[in-house]
Coordinates of C-alpha atoms and ligand atoms in Angstrom, one line a residue:
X1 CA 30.9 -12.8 4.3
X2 CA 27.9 -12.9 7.1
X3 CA 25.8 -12.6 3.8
X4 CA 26.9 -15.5 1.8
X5 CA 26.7 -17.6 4.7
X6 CA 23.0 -16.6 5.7
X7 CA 22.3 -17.3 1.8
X8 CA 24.2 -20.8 1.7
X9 CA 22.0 -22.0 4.6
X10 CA 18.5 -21.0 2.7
X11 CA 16.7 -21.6 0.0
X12 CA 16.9 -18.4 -2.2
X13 CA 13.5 -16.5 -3.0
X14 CA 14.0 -17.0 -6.8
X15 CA 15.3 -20.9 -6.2
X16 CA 11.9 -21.4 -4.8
X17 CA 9.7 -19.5 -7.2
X18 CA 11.5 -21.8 -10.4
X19 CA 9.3 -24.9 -7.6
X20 CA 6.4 -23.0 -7.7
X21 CA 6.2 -21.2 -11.1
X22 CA 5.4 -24.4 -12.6
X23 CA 2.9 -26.0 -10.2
X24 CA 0.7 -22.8 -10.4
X25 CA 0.9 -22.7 -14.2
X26 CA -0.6 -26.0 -14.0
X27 CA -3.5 -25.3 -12.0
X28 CA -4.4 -22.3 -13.6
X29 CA -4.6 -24.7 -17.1
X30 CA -6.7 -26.9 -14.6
X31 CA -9.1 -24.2 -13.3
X32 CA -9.7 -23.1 -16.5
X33 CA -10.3 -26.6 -18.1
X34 CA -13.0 -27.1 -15.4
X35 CA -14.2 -24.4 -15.3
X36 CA -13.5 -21.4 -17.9
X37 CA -17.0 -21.5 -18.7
X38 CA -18.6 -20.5 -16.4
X39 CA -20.6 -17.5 -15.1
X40 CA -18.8 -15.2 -12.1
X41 CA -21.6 -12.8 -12.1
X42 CA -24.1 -10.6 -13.8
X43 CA -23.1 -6.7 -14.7
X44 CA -25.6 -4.0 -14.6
X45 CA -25.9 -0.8 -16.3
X46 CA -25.3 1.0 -12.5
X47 CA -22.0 -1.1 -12.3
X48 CA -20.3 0.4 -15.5
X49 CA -21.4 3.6 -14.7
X50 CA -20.6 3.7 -10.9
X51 CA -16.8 2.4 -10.9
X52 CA -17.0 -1.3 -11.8
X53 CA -18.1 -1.8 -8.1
X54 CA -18.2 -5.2 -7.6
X55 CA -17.9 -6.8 -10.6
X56 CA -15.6 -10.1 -10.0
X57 CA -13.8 -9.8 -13.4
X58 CA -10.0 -9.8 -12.2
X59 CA -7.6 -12.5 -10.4
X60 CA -5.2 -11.1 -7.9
X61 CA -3.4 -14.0 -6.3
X62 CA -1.5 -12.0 -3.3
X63 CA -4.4 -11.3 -1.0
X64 CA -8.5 -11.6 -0.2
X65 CA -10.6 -8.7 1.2
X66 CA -13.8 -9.7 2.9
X67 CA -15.8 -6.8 3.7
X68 CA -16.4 -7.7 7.0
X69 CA -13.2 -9.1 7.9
X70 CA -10.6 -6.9 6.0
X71 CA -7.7 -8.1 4.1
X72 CA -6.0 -11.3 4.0
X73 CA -2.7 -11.9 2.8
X74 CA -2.3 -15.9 1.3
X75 CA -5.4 -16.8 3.3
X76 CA -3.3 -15.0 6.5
X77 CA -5.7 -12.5 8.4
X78 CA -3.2 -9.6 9.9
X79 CA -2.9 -10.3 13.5
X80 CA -2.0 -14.1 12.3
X81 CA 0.8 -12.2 10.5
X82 CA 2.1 -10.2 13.3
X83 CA 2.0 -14.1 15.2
X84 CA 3.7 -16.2 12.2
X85 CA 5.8 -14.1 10.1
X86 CA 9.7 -13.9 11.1
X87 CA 10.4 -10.9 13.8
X88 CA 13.4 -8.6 14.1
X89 CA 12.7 -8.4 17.9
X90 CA 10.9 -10.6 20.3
X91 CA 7.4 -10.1 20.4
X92 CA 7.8 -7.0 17.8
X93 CA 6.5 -6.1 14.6
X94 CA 6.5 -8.8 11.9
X95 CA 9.4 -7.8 9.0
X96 CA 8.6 -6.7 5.6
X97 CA 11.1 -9.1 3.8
X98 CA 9.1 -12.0 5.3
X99 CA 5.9 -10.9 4.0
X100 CA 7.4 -10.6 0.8
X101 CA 8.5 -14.1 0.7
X102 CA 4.7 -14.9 1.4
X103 CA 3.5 -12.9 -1.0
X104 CA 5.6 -14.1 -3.7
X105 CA 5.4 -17.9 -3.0
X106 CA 2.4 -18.6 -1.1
X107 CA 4.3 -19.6 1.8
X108 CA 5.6 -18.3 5.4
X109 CA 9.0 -18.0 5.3
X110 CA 11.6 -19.5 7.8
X111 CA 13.6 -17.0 9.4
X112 CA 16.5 -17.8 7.2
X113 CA 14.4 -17.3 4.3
X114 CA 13.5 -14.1 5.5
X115 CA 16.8 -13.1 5.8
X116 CA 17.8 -14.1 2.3
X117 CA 15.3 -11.9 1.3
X118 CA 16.7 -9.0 3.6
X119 CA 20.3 -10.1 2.5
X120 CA 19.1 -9.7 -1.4
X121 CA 17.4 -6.5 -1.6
X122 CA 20.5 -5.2 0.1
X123 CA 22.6 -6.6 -2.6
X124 CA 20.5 -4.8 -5.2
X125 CA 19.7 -1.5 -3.5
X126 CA 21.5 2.0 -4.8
X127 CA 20.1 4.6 -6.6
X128 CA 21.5 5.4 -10.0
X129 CA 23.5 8.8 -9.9
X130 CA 21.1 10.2 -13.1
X131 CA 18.1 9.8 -10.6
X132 CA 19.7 11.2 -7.6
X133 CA 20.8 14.3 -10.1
X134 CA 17.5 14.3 -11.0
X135 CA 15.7 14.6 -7.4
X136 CA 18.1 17.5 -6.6
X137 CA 17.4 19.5 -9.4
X138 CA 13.5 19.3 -8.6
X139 CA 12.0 22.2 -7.2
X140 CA 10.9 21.4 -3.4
X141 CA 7.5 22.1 -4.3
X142 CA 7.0 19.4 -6.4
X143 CA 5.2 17.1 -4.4
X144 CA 6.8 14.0 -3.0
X145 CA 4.4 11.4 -4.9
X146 CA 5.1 13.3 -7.8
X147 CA 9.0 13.0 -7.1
X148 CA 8.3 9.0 -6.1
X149 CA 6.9 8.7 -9.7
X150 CA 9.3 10.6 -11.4
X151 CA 12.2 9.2 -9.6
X152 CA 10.6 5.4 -10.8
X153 CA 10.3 6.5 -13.9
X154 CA 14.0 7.6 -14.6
X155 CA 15.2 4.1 -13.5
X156 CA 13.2 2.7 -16.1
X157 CA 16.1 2.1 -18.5
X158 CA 17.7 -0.6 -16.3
X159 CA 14.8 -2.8 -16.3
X160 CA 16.1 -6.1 -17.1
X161 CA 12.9 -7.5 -18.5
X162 CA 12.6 -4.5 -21.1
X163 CA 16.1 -5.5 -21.9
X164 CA 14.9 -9.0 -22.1
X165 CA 12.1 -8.4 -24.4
X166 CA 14.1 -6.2 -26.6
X167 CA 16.7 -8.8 -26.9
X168 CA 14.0 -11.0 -28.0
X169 CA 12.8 -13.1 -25.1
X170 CA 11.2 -16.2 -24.9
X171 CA 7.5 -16.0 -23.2
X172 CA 8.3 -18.8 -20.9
X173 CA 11.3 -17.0 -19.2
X174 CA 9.2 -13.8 -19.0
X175 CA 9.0 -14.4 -14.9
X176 CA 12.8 -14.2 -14.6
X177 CA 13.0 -11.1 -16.1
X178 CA 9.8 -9.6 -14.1
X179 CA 11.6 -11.1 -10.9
X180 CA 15.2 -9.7 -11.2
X181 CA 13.0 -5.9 -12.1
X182 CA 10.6 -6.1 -9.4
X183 CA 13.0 -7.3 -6.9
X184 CA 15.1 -4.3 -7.7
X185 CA 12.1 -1.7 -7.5
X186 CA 11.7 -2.8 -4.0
X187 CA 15.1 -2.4 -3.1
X188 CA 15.5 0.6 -4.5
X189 CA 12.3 2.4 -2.9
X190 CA 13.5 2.9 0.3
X191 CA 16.7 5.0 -0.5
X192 CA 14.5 6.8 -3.0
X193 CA 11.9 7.9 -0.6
X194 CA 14.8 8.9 1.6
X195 CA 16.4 11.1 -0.7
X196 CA 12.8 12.9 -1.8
X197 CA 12.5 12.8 2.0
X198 CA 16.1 14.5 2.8
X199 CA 15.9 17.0 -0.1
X200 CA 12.4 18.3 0.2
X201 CA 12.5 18.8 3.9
X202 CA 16.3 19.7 4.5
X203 CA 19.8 19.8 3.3
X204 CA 19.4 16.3 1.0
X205 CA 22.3 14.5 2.7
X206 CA 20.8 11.2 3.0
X207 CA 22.5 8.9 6.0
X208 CA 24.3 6.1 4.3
X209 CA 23.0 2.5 3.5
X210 CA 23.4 0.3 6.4
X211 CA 23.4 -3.4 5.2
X212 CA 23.1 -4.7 8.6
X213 CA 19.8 -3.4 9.1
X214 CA 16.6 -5.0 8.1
X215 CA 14.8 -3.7 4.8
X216 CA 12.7 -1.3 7.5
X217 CA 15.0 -0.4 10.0
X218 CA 17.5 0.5 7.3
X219 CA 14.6 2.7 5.9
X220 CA 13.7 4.9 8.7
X221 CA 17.6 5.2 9.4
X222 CA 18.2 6.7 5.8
X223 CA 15.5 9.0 6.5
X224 CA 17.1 9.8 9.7
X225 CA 15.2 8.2 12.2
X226 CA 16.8 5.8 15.0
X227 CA 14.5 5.1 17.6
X228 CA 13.9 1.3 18.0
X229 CA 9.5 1.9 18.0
X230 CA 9.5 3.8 15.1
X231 CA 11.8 1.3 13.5
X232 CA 8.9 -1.5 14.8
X233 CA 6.4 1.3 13.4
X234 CA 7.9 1.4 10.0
X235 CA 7.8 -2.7 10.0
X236 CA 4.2 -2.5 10.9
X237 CA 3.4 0.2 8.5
X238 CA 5.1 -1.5 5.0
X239 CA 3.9 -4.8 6.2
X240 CA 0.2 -3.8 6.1
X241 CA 0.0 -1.0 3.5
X242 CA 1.1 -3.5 1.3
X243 CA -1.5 -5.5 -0.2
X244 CA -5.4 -4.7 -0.2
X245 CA -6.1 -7.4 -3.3
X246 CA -6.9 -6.1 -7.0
X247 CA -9.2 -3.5 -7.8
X248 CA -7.9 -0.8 -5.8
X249 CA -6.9 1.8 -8.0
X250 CA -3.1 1.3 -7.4
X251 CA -3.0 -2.5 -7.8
X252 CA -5.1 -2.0 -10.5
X253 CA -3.3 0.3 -12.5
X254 CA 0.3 -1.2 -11.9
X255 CA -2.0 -4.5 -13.3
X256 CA -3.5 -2.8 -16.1
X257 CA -0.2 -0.8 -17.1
X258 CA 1.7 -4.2 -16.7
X259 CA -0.3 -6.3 -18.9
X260 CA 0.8 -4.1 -22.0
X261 CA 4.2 -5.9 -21.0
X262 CA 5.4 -2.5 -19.9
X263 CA 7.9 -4.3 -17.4
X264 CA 7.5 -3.0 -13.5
X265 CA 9.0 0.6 -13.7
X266 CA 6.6 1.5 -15.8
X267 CA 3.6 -0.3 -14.4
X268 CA 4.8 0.8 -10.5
X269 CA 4.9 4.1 -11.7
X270 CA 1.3 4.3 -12.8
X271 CA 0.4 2.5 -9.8
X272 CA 1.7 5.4 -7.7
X273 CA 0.3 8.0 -9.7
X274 CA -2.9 6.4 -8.9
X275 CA -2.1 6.5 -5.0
X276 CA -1.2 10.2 -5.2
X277 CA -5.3 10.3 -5.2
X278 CA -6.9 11.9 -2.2
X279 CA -9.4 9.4 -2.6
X280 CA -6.7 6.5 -2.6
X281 CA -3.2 7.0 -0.8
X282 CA -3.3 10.5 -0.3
X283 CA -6.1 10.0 2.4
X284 CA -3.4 9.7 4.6
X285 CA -2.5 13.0 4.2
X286 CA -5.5 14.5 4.3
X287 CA -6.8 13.0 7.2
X288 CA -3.7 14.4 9.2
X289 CA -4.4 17.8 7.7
X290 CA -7.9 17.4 8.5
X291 CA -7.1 17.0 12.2
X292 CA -4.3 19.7 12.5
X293 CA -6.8 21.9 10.6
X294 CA -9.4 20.8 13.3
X295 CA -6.8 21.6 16.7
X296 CA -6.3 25.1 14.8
X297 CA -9.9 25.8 14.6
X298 CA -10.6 24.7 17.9
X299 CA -8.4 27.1 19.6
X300 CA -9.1 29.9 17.9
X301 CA -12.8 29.4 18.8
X302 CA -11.8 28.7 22.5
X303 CA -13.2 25.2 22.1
X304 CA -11.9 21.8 24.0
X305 CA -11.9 18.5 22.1
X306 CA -15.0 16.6 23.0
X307 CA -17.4 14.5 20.8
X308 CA -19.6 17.7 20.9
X309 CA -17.4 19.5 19.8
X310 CA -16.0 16.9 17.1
X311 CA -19.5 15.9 15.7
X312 CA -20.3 19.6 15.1
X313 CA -16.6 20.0 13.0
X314 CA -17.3 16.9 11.4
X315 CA -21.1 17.9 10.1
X316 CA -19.4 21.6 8.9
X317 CA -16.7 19.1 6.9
X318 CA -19.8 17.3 5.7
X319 CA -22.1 20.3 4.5
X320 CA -19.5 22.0 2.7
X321 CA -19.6 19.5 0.4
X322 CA -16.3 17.6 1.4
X323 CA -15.6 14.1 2.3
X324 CA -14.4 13.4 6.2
X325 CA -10.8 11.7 5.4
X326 CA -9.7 8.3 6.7
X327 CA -13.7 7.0 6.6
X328 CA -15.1 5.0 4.3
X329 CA -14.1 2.3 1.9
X330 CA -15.2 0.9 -1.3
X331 CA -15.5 -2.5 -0.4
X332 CA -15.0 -2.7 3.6
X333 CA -17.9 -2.6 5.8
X334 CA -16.6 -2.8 9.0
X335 CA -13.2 -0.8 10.6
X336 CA -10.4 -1.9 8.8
X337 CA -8.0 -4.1 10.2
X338 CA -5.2 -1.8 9.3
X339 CA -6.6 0.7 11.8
X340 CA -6.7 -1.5 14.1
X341 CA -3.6 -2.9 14.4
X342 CA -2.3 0.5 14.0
X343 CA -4.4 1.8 17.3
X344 CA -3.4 -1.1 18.6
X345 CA 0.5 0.0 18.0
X346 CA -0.9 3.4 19.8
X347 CA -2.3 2.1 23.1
X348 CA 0.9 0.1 23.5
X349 CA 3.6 2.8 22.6
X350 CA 1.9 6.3 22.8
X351 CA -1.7 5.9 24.7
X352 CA -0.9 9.6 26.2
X353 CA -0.7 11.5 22.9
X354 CA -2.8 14.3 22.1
X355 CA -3.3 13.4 18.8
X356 CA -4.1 10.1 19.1
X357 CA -6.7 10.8 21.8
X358 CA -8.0 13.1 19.2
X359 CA -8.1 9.8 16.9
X360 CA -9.9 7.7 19.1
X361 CA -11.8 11.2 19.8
X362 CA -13.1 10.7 16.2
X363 CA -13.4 7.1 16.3
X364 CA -15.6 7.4 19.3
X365 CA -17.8 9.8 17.3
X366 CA -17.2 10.4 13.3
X367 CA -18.8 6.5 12.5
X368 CA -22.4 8.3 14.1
X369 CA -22.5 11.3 11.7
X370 CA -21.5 9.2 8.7
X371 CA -24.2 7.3 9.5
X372 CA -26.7 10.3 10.2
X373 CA -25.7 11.8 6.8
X374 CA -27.0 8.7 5.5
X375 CA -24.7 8.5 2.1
X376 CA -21.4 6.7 3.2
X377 CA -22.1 2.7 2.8
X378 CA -19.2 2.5 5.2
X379 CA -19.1 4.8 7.9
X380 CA -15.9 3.2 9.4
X381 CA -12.4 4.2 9.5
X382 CA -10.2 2.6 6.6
X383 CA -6.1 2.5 6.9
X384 CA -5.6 6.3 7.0
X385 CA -6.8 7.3 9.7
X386 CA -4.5 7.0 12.3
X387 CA -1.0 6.3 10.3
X388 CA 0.1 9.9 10.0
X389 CA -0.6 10.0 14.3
X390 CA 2.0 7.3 14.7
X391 CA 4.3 8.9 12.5
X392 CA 3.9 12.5 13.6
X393 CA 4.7 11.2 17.4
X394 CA 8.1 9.8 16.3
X395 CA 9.0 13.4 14.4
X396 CA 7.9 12.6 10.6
X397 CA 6.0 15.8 11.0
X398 CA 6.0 16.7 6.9
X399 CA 2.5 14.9 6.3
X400 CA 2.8 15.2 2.7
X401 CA 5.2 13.0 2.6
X402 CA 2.6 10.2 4.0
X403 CA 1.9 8.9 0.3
X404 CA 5.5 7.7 -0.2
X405 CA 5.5 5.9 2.8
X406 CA 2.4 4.1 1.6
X407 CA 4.4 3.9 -2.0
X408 CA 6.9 2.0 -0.6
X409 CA 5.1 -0.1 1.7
X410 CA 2.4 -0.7 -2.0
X411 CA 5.3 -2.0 -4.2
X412 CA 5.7 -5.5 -2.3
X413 CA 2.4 -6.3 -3.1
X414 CA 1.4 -5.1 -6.2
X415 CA 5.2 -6.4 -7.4
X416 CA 4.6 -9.8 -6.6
X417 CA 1.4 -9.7 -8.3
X418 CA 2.8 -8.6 -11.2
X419 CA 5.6 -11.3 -11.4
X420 CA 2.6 -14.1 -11.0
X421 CA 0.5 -11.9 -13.9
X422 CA 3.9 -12.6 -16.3
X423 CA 4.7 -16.3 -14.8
X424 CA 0.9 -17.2 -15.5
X425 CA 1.0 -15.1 -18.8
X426 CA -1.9 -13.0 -18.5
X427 CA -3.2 -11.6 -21.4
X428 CA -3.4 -8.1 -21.9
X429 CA -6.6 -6.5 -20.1
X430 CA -9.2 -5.2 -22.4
X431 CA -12.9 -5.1 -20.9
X432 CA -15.4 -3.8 -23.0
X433 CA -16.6 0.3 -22.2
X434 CA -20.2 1.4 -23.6
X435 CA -21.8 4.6 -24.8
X436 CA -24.8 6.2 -22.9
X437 CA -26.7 5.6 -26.3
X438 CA -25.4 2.3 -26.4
X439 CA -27.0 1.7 -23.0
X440 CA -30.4 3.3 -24.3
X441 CA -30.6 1.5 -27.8
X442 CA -30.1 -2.0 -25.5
X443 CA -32.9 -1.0 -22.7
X444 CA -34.5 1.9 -24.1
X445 CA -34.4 5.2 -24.3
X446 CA -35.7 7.2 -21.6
X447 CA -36.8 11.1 -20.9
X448 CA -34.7 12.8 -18.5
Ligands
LIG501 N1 -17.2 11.4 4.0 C1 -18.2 11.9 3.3 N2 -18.9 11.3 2.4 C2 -18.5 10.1 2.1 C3 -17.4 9.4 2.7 C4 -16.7 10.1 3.7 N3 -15.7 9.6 4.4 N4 -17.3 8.2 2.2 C5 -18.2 8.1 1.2 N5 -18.9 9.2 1.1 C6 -20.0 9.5 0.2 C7 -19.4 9.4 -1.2 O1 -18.7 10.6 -1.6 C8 -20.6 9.2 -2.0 O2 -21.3 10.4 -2.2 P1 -22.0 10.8 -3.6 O3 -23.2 9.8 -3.7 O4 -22.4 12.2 -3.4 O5 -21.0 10.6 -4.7 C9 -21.5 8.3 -1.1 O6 -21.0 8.5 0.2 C10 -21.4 6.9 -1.4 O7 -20.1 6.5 -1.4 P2 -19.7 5.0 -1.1 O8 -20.3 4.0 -2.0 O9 -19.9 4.7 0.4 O10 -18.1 5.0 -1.3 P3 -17.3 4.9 -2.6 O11 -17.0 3.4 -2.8 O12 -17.9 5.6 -3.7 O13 -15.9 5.6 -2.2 C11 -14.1 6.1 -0.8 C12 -15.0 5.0 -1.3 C13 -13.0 5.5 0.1 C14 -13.5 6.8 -2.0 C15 -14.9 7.1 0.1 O14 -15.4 6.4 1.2 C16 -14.2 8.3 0.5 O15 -14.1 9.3 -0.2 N6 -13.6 8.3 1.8 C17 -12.7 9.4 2.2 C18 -11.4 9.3 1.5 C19 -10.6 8.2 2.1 O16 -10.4 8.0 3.3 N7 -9.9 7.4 1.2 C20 -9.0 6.4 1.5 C21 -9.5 5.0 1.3 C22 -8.5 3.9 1.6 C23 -7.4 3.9 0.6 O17 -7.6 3.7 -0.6 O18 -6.2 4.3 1.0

């Protein structure tokens, strides 16, 4: 009853999307009238060999990087977030289901449109008993991104807009579809993750659903976490893992995958294979590793934890041939945001830590070396660097579960995106690859 109500007082997420749908149709017809042709940029023969770097050749409407600034969500930096967006507590974290209106419509939600938000991902969450059959009869070796995948992909066949297009759906009510399958991939994630979580680690009984909860706080209770900070933690942590614009492999690939009209099981899926990449998402496992790796080496060689002692660990990482975790980004120049806040979280909740006085250890020191080894163009920390510190203080020891946290916290924004990329009917991506002797009959061959 206390949901209907909530609901009858708001507008409803999809109520408001059928206002805006249209309007943005429009002025993508407009801003391609104007000004479809003309020139974004020039592409050189370094570009298409080193990773597309650069190259403006996408739109992404969910969120901006700068790479000085970081990331902004609808034109909303992240502190402005954790100011504006719709709390569960005063002064606390910002919550998930209101960044999701945002992201989706391009506006901040009241609080009772955050809580129709919270209200309907309730309403559609519940694993189906095939994939929960299928979890438990995974070996617990198979590694929990894998599982994430997998357990993504075997909800595939209740994907309403496969069933749409099957059926033989109009183009113009594609967004429907995409909306009814991406809202139930986000309300699905959480008890997913918590069951991967619950099996791999111990006996797989999974605490039950608790509708009362918001979307995060019901997440780290499934998992089997109640402790009101690492409930704020886990609103933090999905709100600003969620978005980090386009080209990042994971947006891209749920973008790419999604524009074969592959609905969003399928293109979420391929999305979070791409984060299982210890260059992407699984940084944030590493970088924990990295550090547990370092206290172990550090006692057995009888040494304390200074910047001496750090920069000399972090030039060994370095001339083995390895990258330093958690530094270093392909398009930030500057310490990420994301850390930020996240240190931020630290100073206020756990400044004592040893760990995170490791972290800031690090900070204090690791940006120095990367800039002595002269390769980085970045020698900042990105987003991974200090989550797994927050989460190992609160018990989420198992760091290679990290990824799936990130997974969960990934879907809102590469979701929404992909609703827009069906409501403004992108066409399917195609860029154009070359041949090395391609390259050399256009410029010239030359002698290597
Ligand atoms: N440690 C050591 N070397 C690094 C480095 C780091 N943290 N970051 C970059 N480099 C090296 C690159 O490996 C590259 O070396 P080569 O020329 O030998 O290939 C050189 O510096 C230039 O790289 P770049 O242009 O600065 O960075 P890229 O855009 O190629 O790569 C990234 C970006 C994030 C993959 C890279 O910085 C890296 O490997 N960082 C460590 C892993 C990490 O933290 N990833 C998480 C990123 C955030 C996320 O997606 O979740």
């Amino acid at each position: 009853m206390r949901v209907l109500a909530a609901r009858a007082m708001s507008t409803s997420l999809k109520d408001e999307l059928a206002k805006v749908v249209p309007t943005e149709q429009a002025r993508k017809k407009a801003i391609l009238d104007a000004h479809g042709s003309k020139t974004l940029g020039e592409v050189t023969v370094s570009q298409a060999y080193g990773g597309a770097r650069d190259i403006e050749c996408m739109v992404w409407e969910t969120s901006l990087l700068d790479a000085q600034e970081g990331i902004r969500f609808r034109g909303h930096s992240i502190p402005e977030l954790q100011e504006k967006l719709p709390r569960a507590t005063e002064n606390g974290e910002p919550l998930p289901e209101g960044l999701l209106w945002l992201l989706m419509t391009g506006e901040l939600p009241t609080d009772a449109q955050a809580k129709s938000v919270t209200d309907e991902l309730h309403e559609r969450a519940g694993l189906p008993e095939a994939t929960k059959a299928m979890l438990k009869a995974l070996p617990k070796t198979v590694h929990p991104m894998t599982q994430f995948s997998m357990g993504v992909l075997s909800m595939q066949s209740d994907s309403k807009f496969a069933k749409a297009y099957a059926d033989g759906a109009n183009k113009a009510r594609y967004w429907e579809y995409m909306y009814e399958d991406v809202m139930d991939v986000i309300a699905k994630l959480p008890e997913l993750a918590a069951t991967i979580y619950r099996n791999t680690y111990y006996d797989g009984a999974v605490p039950g659903h608790d509708a009362s909860l918001d979307y995060a706080a019901n997440f780290a209770h499934m998992m089997g976490f109640r402790h009101p900070e690492f409930d704020e933690l886990m609103r933090l942590y999905v709100t600003i893992h969620s978005d980090h614009e386009g080209g990042n492999v994971s947006a891209h690939a749920t973008h790419l995958v999604g524009s074969a009209l592959s609905g969003a099981y399928l293109s979420f899926a391929a999305g979070m294979t791409g984060l299982a990449g210890p260059l992407h998402g699984l940084a944030n496992q590493e970088v924990l590793g990295w550090i547990l790796e370092l206290q172990r080496v550090f006692k057995e060689r009888g040494l304390e934890v200074n910047h001496d002692t750090i920069r000399e660990y972090a030039w060994e990482t370095l001339n083995s041939g390895r990258v330093i975790p958690g530094y270093g980004h392909a398009v930030l120049r500057q310490t990420d945001p994301r850390y930020m806040c996240q240190r931020e979280f630290a100073q206020k909740y756990l400044p004592e830590d040893a760990l995170f006085q490791i972290v800031s250890n690090i900070f204090e020191v690791v940006p120095d070396v990367l800039t002595e080894h002269g390769k980085t163009k970045n020698p900042w920390p990105n987003v991974d660097a200090h989550s797994g510190v927050l989460l190992m203080h609160y018990g989420l020891t198992q760091h290679n579960f990290y990824t799936v946290l990130f997974g969960v916290s990934r879907a809102m924004g590469v979701l929404s995106q992909l609703f827009w990329d069906r409501a403004l009917g992108m066409p399917i991506e195609r860029p154009k690859s070359l041949t090395s002797a391609s390259i050399e009959e256009r410029f010239g061959a030359v002698k290597a």
